[in-house]
C-alpha cells in the first residue's frame, strides 16, 4: 500500500528516565520518512498543567519556541522544524492544561448535557480529538506524536489511555507505538542490563499498550544476544529492537537510525511502501562540514540563563547550522550577564570574535548586558542583539553616545526621564500574562545598503516575535543624528525591527528572533553573516598582531 487517505500514526513514548531524546528520535524518524517521499508532521503532547510554556521560567524547561502563527511552544518543536524544514503551528503542541481548559469551557457551555464530566471518557476524548486535529486539512500521510514525560508518571495516564483507545479505534495497522528506553552498561560487571527496559514495557502493558518498536539508548553496542533477550521478554520482533547509540551530534542520529532500518521497520508495521531510499546526501554534506571546519571563531553568548544551555537552544543550534555552511567552527562562550561589570567587562569579554546579547525578561543581569554591548561597540566586535539584546543596545547607545545617562527601558525603570524603550500601545491594556505578548511572524522591510539587506539578499522578510516593549519612535531622529540607522521597519505599523551602526563593521540589533527560523536545509542568513564577520575580525586581529611583531 502506498499513500493513504487517512494518515498513519506513530506514537513515541519514553521509558526508564527522562532526557533520553524522544524529541530527537521523533525528528530523526520523521526526517527519514519525509526523505522517502511521505508528507510527515510531528506534534508534542506535554503532561503539565500550564496552558503553554510561555509563562515558564527557562530554568524549568529550557527555551520557549515560537511558531510563525504565534504559539509559544516546547523547544522540541524547534528540533522538528530544524530537521524537517517545515513549519509547525499552534496545533503541534498541546498541554494537559489546554485539554482541561477546553473540556471545562465546554462544561460551562452546557455541552455535556447533565452528564458527570470525567477523565474517561471526556478528557480522553478531547485528547483523541487533538491527536487528529493536526491533519484536519488532510495535509499529511504520517503523523508522529511525541508523548512528553515518562510512562508510569501520574501525569501521563490520560494520554496513555487515550492512545490505547485511539489504537483500538483506528486499528493496529494504522497506529503504532515506538517506545524509547535505556539499556544501561554496568561497568563493574561489564554487562548491558535489560531489566529497566523490561519494566518500562510492563508498565505500558499494564495500561493495555504493547509497543511495536523498542529504541534502546545505549552507550555501547548492543550484541545480538542482548537484542534477542529484549525482543523475547518485551514481545517485539527482533528487527524492531533498535540500537540508539550516543551520537557525536544530534544531526547524526538519522544516520544511526537508518543503519538500524528503523524507517523500514516502521513502514512495514504500518503497511506502507518504502517508496524510495532516503536521499541523505545534503545531510551527509552538512555533517561533514560540521566536522571538518577550515577555521574557528569564538562567539560570546551573553544571557542570564546560561547555566542551562537549553534556555538558548535555537540560538546555539542556529550558530551550529550556520557554522557548517560557512565551514567555520563556532566555539560558544556562555557568559553570564551577572558576571559582567563596568570594571571587569574588558577582561571578561577579551578574545571574542563576535558577541550575541540574548533575549530575556526582567531586571537581573541587565547592567552586564549593557557593558557587553558597550564592549562590542567600542572594540568593533561583530554584534547581534536579539529582542532584549537589541533594546539593551539602544539603552547603551543613549547612555554612552547620546549622553542620556539615565536612559532605560520602562520595563526596568518606569520612571526614567529617557524612556528609549517603551511599552507597546496595544500592551497597555493587557492584564493577563499568558499568551498576550506580540507573538509570531510579522513583515519587515529592509533598507538598501545595510548589513541586513546584504545578508538576507531580499527586501521583505518575515520573522517571528515575542515581546511587549519596542523602540520609542520619539527618539528615532536623535538616534539617527548620533550615528545609528534604522534598517528594518514594519511597513504597517512603523515599528523599528532592526537597528545598525554603519560606522561599525557589524552591529545589528533585531526586535525579532531570527533563531526560530534556522533549519538544517535553510541556515539563517543573519547567523551566517555574523560568523563571517567574526572570522573577518579574527583575521584582522591576526594581521594587526603580525604587524606589531614586525
Ligand atoms: N522583555 C522584552 C520585551 O518584552 C524583550 C523580550 C525578549 O527578549 N523576547 O519586549
XYZ file of C-alpha atoms and ligand atoms in Angstrom:
560
model
C 0.000 0.000 0.000
C 1.284 3.499 -0.828
C -0.131 6.915 0.092
C -3.297 6.748 2.145
C -6.364 8.934 2.567
C -6.336 8.555 6.300
C -2.969 9.236 7.850
C -0.957 6.684 9.733
C 0.028 7.487 13.303
C 3.298 6.827 15.068
C 3.377 7.499 18.801
C 6.689 7.965 20.573
C 6.680 7.212 24.296
C 9.547 7.249 26.769
C 10.502 4.783 29.468
C 13.010 4.377 32.335
C 14.107 8.001 32.609
C 13.579 11.410 31.076
C 16.107 13.132 28.808
C 16.725 10.118 26.560
C 15.990 12.212 23.484
C 12.420 11.445 22.410
C 12.307 14.726 20.503
C 15.424 13.912 18.511
C 14.197 10.356 17.904
C 10.847 11.656 16.621
C 12.529 14.309 14.463
C 15.054 11.829 13.033
C 12.466 9.158 12.226
C 10.208 11.807 10.687
C 13.130 13.027 8.561
C 13.800 9.538 7.199
C 10.120 9.065 6.345
C 9.976 12.520 4.743
C 13.017 11.683 2.601
C 11.243 8.540 1.451
C 8.557 10.779 -0.014
C 5.902 10.864 2.696
C 4.242 14.048 3.934
C 5.074 13.996 7.616
C 4.462 16.181 10.647
C 5.231 15.867 14.347
C 3.228 17.035 17.339
C 4.035 17.020 21.012
C 1.661 16.404 23.914
C 3.038 17.737 27.192
C 1.725 16.498 30.522
C 1.927 19.733 32.506
C -0.986 21.951 33.547
C 0.367 25.220 32.105
C -1.657 26.143 29.035
C 1.638 26.621 27.177
C 5.280 27.070 28.205
C 5.090 30.833 27.602
C 4.766 31.526 31.318
C 7.550 29.122 32.330
C 10.936 30.252 33.532
C 13.586 28.890 31.089
C 15.284 27.152 34.034
C 12.238 24.846 34.160
C 12.077 23.534 30.603
C 14.604 25.477 28.576
C 13.719 27.836 25.777
C 10.193 28.712 24.758
C 9.993 28.193 20.998
C 7.698 30.395 18.908
C 5.912 29.289 15.740
C 5.045 31.525 12.771
C 1.428 31.704 13.935
C 2.451 32.883 17.387
C 2.237 29.738 19.505
C 4.594 29.638 22.483
C 5.732 26.033 22.498
C 8.076 23.373 23.796
C 11.636 23.522 22.490
C 11.233 20.144 20.766
C 9.210 21.936 18.087
C 12.424 23.740 17.211
C 14.070 20.376 16.568
C 11.098 19.318 14.445
C 11.387 22.431 12.278
C 15.166 22.288 12.015
C 15.077 18.621 10.979
C 12.025 18.613 8.714
C 12.453 22.070 7.201
C 8.689 22.618 7.516
C 6.815 24.990 9.782
C 4.899 23.875 12.849
C 1.923 25.738 14.253
C -0.405 26.203 17.192
C -1.780 22.678 16.640
C 1.623 20.965 17.017
C 1.932 21.417 20.782
C -0.808 20.544 23.249
C -0.593 20.511 27.043
C -2.774 18.894 29.689
C -3.720 22.418 30.714
C -5.127 23.123 27.283
C -7.045 19.834 27.200
C -8.679 20.537 30.556
C -9.338 24.164 29.633
C -11.286 23.032 26.548
C -13.286 20.443 28.463
C -14.081 22.811 31.335
C -15.112 25.532 28.899
C -17.477 23.079 27.215
C -18.890 22.028 30.559
C -19.722 25.676 31.331
C -21.477 25.968 27.979
C -23.631 23.016 28.961
C -22.334 20.808 26.154
C -22.225 17.689 28.312
C -25.987 17.785 28.821
C -26.108 16.999 32.513
C -23.529 14.196 32.450
C -20.763 13.871 35.045
C -17.576 15.097 33.310
C -14.725 12.612 33.844
C -11.153 11.828 32.793
C -12.520 8.830 30.884
C -14.241 9.465 28.517
C -14.292 13.295 28.373
C -10.623 14.141 28.830
C -9.503 11.139 26.773
C -11.990 12.055 24.017
C -10.536 15.548 23.879
C -7.009 14.105 23.704
C -8.062 11.830 20.838
C -9.687 14.748 19.026
C -6.428 16.667 19.343
C -4.381 13.665 18.099
C -6.323 14.014 14.834
C -6.561 17.801 14.687
C -3.171 18.393 13.058
C -4.384 16.613 9.947
C -7.760 18.330 9.687
C -6.961 19.535 6.170
C -5.540 16.175 5.081
C -2.039 17.579 4.622
C -0.115 14.593 5.923
C 0.392 10.880 5.268
C 2.065 10.183 8.593
C 1.702 11.985 11.929
C 4.241 11.401 14.660
C 3.071 12.193 18.167
C 5.573 12.562 20.965
C 4.070 11.990 24.404
C 6.071 14.046 26.891
C 7.215 12.625 30.225
C 7.957 9.027 31.135
C 5.403 6.195 31.156
C 4.262 5.491 34.676
C 4.163 9.181 35.617
C 0.823 10.166 37.131
C 0.515 12.977 34.580
C 0.897 10.642 31.586
C -2.009 8.310 32.380
C -4.762 10.108 30.417
C -2.508 10.246 27.337
C -1.614 6.567 27.526
C -5.263 5.608 27.983
C -6.259 7.865 25.066
C -3.555 6.203 22.972
C -4.870 2.738 23.866
C -8.366 3.727 22.751
C -7.074 5.522 19.659
C -5.277 2.392 18.525
C -8.368 0.300 19.186
C -10.495 2.774 17.189
C -8.141 3.030 14.195
C -6.572 -0.439 14.163
C -3.017 -1.538 14.903
C -2.011 -1.282 11.225
C -2.713 2.473 11.381
C -1.365 3.295 14.817
C 1.978 2.067 16.122
C 3.945 2.768 19.273
C 7.684 3.362 19.311
C 8.994 3.187 22.862
C 12.332 4.774 23.753
C 14.185 3.149 26.639
C 17.601 2.891 28.201
C 19.842 -0.179 28.240
C 22.495 0.827 30.762
C 26.006 -0.575 30.769
C 27.247 -1.592 34.206
C 30.995 -1.203 34.070
C 31.547 -3.131 37.335
C 30.217 -6.355 35.783
C 30.906 -5.403 32.176
C 27.282 -6.055 31.161
C 24.367 -4.373 29.457
C 21.234 -4.536 31.578
C 17.811 -5.093 30.024
C 15.711 -5.124 33.207
C 14.846 -1.367 33.176
C 13.561 -1.797 29.614
C 11.531 -4.870 30.576
C 9.984 -2.963 33.471
C 9.040 0.044 31.405
C 7.408 -2.199 28.784
C 5.494 -3.919 31.605
C 4.278 -0.510 32.756
C 2.960 0.161 29.254
C 1.377 -3.298 29.118
C -0.462 -2.614 32.366
C -2.141 0.237 30.505
C -3.031 -2.068 27.650
C -0.314 -0.995 25.238
C 2.131 -3.376 23.608
C 4.888 -1.318 21.981
C 5.725 -2.275 18.388
C 9.256 -0.915 18.298
C 11.803 -0.505 21.076
C 14.519 2.052 20.564
C 17.241 1.338 23.103
C 19.597 4.116 24.118
C 22.950 2.641 24.974
C 26.496 3.820 25.467
C 27.962 0.675 23.897
C 26.921 -1.551 21.004
C 24.126 -3.939 21.875
C 25.195 -7.503 20.926
C 22.756 -9.905 19.163
C 22.072 -11.979 22.278
C 21.032 -8.902 24.270
C 18.764 -7.759 21.436
C 17.240 -11.231 21.312
C 16.608 -11.108 25.048
C 14.909 -7.707 24.810
C 12.784 -8.958 21.903
C 11.708 -12.136 23.708
C 10.912 -10.576 27.072
C 9.224 -7.499 25.646
C 7.263 -9.260 22.916
C 8.607 -7.297 19.968
C 10.099 -8.619 16.744
C 13.874 -8.898 16.762
C 14.186 -6.477 13.835
C 12.133 -3.956 15.851
C 14.714 -3.778 18.638
C 16.665 -0.723 17.531
C 20.005 0.313 18.951
C 20.401 4.053 19.542
C 23.984 4.865 20.450
C 25.178 8.277 21.635
C 25.899 10.313 18.522
C 28.628 12.966 18.268
C 25.877 15.421 17.301
C 22.090 15.279 17.123
C 22.326 15.715 13.350
C 23.932 12.284 13.040
C 21.043 10.457 14.718
C 19.108 9.986 11.428
C 22.132 8.129 10.024
C 22.388 5.833 13.061
C 18.682 5.028 12.934
C 18.772 4.407 9.205
C 21.587 1.921 9.685
C 19.279 0.130 12.106
C 16.477 0.189 9.469
C 14.084 1.978 11.822
C 12.268 3.653 8.929
C 11.776 0.359 7.073
C 10.586 -1.449 10.197
C 8.070 1.310 10.901
C 6.749 1.398 7.319
C 6.299 -2.373 7.314
C 4.329 -2.242 10.559
C 2.131 0.488 9.091
C 1.667 -1.476 5.870
C 3.213 1.344 3.813
C 5.557 1.055 0.816
C 9.169 2.063 1.405
C 8.697 4.133 -1.841
C 12.391 5.004 -2.273
C 15.697 5.079 -0.452
C 16.005 8.267 1.615
C 18.459 10.640 -0.047
C 20.608 11.884 2.809
C 23.284 13.469 0.634
C 22.537 17.037 1.756
C 22.672 15.945 5.394
C 25.851 13.961 4.810
C 27.487 17.035 3.357
C 26.159 19.167 6.231
C 27.547 16.809 8.892
C 30.862 16.531 7.104
C 31.194 20.339 7.019
C 30.278 20.461 10.665
C 33.055 18.010 11.465
C 35.735 19.408 9.168
C 35.850 23.171 9.647
C 38.563 25.225 7.970
C 38.984 27.562 10.922
C 37.227 28.560 14.125
C 35.750 31.641 15.771
C 34.800 32.449 19.358
C 31.322 33.825 19.869
C 30.183 35.014 23.281
C 26.556 34.352 24.132
C 25.620 36.758 26.914
C 22.479 35.840 28.843
C 21.165 35.322 32.319
C 20.128 31.672 31.994
C 23.407 30.392 30.585
C 23.811 27.674 33.250
C 21.121 25.803 31.313
C 22.223 25.812 27.686
C 18.752 24.656 26.591
C 17.485 28.135 27.508
C 19.130 29.371 24.306
C 18.747 26.197 22.248
C 17.596 27.786 18.995
C 20.398 30.349 19.142
C 23.122 27.753 19.686
C 21.659 25.435 17.020
C 21.365 28.366 14.606
C 25.046 29.076 15.166
C 25.881 25.427 14.651
C 23.876 25.130 11.452
C 25.273 28.378 10.039
C 28.799 27.373 11.061
C 28.581 24.233 8.916
C 27.545 26.325 5.936
C 30.493 28.673 6.499
C 32.889 25.784 7.253
C 33.916 27.558 10.439
C 33.703 26.014 13.857
C 31.911 28.236 16.364
C 33.120 27.967 19.938
C 30.331 29.370 22.072
C 31.456 31.097 25.277
C 28.464 31.024 27.608
C 28.760 34.278 29.516
C 26.577 35.036 32.489
C 25.409 38.632 32.261
C 25.534 38.917 36.054
C 29.284 38.235 35.887
C 29.926 41.305 33.714
C 30.540 44.614 35.481
C 31.673 48.086 34.377
C 35.045 47.258 35.951
C 35.697 43.802 34.512
C 33.893 43.783 31.148
C 37.004 44.310 29.025
C 38.773 41.433 30.718
C 35.787 39.047 30.687
C 34.977 39.638 27.016
C 38.512 39.703 25.654
C 39.309 37.218 22.895
C 35.785 37.037 21.478
C 35.377 37.457 17.730
C 31.639 38.024 17.975
C 29.051 38.745 20.661
C 25.358 37.916 20.909
C 23.259 39.519 23.623
C 20.360 37.178 24.217
C 16.624 37.736 24.629
C 15.179 37.904 28.124
C 12.774 39.370 30.628
C 13.263 41.096 33.953
C 15.996 43.097 35.585
C 18.547 40.527 36.601
C 21.803 40.850 34.648
C 20.759 43.973 32.716
C 23.819 46.078 33.626
C 26.100 43.255 32.462
C 24.317 43.157 29.125
C 24.749 46.924 28.736
C 28.502 46.539 29.226
C 28.664 43.626 26.790
C 27.112 45.892 24.149
C 29.467 48.734 25.041
C 32.458 46.451 24.591
C 31.228 45.164 21.201
C 30.527 48.708 20.029
C 33.792 50.277 21.165
C 36.086 47.439 20.104
C 34.383 46.827 16.745
C 33.409 43.287 17.698
C 30.689 41.881 15.411
C 27.476 42.040 17.399
C 23.924 40.775 17.216
C 21.416 41.813 19.880
C 18.251 39.742 19.828
C 14.994 41.228 21.150
C 16.013 42.323 24.663
C 19.558 42.354 23.244
C 18.509 45.000 20.721
C 16.624 47.008 23.341
C 19.709 46.981 25.564
C 21.817 48.140 22.616
C 19.555 51.198 22.342
C 19.841 51.904 26.060
C 23.615 51.599 25.881
C 23.798 53.931 22.895
C 21.536 56.510 24.520
C 23.592 56.434 27.713
C 27.125 56.350 26.384
C 26.895 58.037 22.971
C 23.928 60.383 23.263
C 24.800 61.288 26.844
C 21.469 60.322 28.443
C 22.992 58.558 31.406
C 19.592 57.789 32.911
C 18.138 56.316 29.714
C 16.449 52.963 30.158
C 13.681 50.651 29.081
C 10.476 51.277 31.004
C 10.430 47.522 31.655
C 13.205 48.125 34.191
C 12.757 51.762 35.140
C 9.212 53.039 34.596
C 10.248 56.495 35.839
C 13.272 57.014 33.568
C 13.431 60.528 32.090
C 14.632 58.977 28.808
C 12.355 56.002 28.040
C 14.075 54.928 24.824
C 12.298 51.571 25.046
C 8.602 51.830 25.845
C 5.645 49.539 26.325
C 3.805 48.932 23.047
C 0.492 50.786 22.873
C -1.531 47.582 22.428
C 0.167 46.121 25.526
C -1.025 48.871 27.849
C -4.431 47.295 28.373
C -3.065 43.774 28.824
C -3.764 42.370 32.290
C -3.042 38.678 31.855
C 0.480 37.279 31.498
C -0.063 34.171 29.366
C -0.244 34.346 25.566
C -0.545 38.137 25.410
C 2.796 39.271 24.003
C 3.281 40.381 20.406
C 3.822 36.890 19.030
C 4.581 35.244 15.720
C 5.700 36.331 12.277
C 5.457 39.923 11.037
C 6.663 41.607 7.909
C 9.773 43.757 7.868
C 11.212 45.903 5.066
C 14.988 46.137 4.836
C 16.786 49.362 3.919
C 19.127 49.434 0.964
C 22.876 49.326 1.559
C 22.549 47.852 5.001
C 24.239 44.891 6.635
C 20.929 43.046 6.874
C 19.895 43.718 3.276
C 23.239 42.283 2.181
C 22.878 39.307 4.486
C 19.297 38.416 3.526
C 19.608 39.424 -0.127
C 15.910 40.347 -0.004
C 13.885 43.456 0.648
C 10.973 41.937 2.531
C 11.395 39.375 5.281
C 9.094 37.716 7.803
C 10.497 36.981 11.239
C 8.991 35.759 14.485
C 8.452 37.864 17.607
C 7.889 37.547 21.323
C 7.898 40.882 23.139
C 5.879 43.610 24.843
C 8.289 46.552 24.536
C 9.578 48.402 21.489
C 11.853 51.248 20.471
C 10.187 54.534 21.360
C 9.821 56.165 17.927
C 10.069 59.624 19.508
C 13.823 59.041 19.851
C 14.433 57.793 16.300
C 15.642 61.171 14.911
C 18.081 61.571 17.804
C 19.449 58.070 17.358
C 19.848 58.727 13.638
C 21.581 62.053 14.232
C 24.060 60.346 16.530
C 25.043 57.612 14.084
C 22.538 54.785 14.389
C 20.452 53.636 11.471
C 17.025 52.001 11.486
C 17.427 49.403 8.746
C 14.340 47.241 9.257
C 10.827 48.617 9.663
C 7.429 47.007 9.917
C 5.701 48.617 6.919
C 2.259 48.534 8.539
C 2.994 49.964 11.974
C 6.318 51.743 11.568
C 7.768 49.678 14.409
C 11.570 49.582 14.262
C 12.589 45.963 13.768
C 16.324 46.346 13.069
C 18.991 48.853 14.034
C 22.577 49.104 12.842
C 25.630 51.301 13.414
C 27.002 51.992 9.917
C 30.425 53.098 11.224
C 30.867 49.725 12.966
C 31.848 46.691 10.863
C 28.874 44.583 12.011
C 26.492 45.868 14.650
C 22.917 44.594 14.316
C 20.026 44.633 16.761
C 16.788 42.825 15.889
C 13.475 43.178 17.683
C 12.532 39.763 16.245
C 14.078 36.362 16.922
C 15.994 35.137 13.873
C 16.922 31.936 15.726
C 13.454 30.416 15.307
C 13.807 30.189 11.556
C 17.071 28.273 11.056
C 16.794 24.795 9.637
C 19.485 22.355 8.515
C 18.410 22.887 4.925
C 17.962 26.664 5.236
C 20.641 28.114 7.546
C 19.774 31.621 8.713
C 21.480 34.414 6.732
C 21.962 36.640 9.780
C 23.819 33.963 11.749
C 25.900 33.173 8.669
C 26.734 36.852 8.270
C 27.680 37.158 11.952
C 30.035 34.176 11.693
C 31.655 35.594 8.558
C 32.079 38.977 10.239
C 33.559 37.294 13.307
C 36.035 35.496 11.070
C 36.979 38.746 9.316
C 37.507 40.297 12.726
C 39.725 37.411 13.756
C 41.817 37.692 10.579
C 42.173 41.414 11.072
C 43.290 40.919 14.653
C 45.856 38.339 13.496
C 47.163 40.736 10.824
C 47.461 43.557 13.325
C 49.241 41.198 15.701
C 51.733 40.328 12.969
C 52.344 43.972 12.174
C 53.166 44.544 15.811
C 55.560 41.571 15.724
C 57.386 43.148 12.760
N 11.469 41.853 27.740
C 11.487 42.404 26.419
C 10.078 42.662 25.891
O 9.134 42.078 26.383
C 12.271 41.515 25.460
C 11.623 40.189 25.207
C 12.542 39.186 24.556
O 13.760 39.324 24.595
N 11.969 38.125 23.997
O 9.915 43.412 24.978
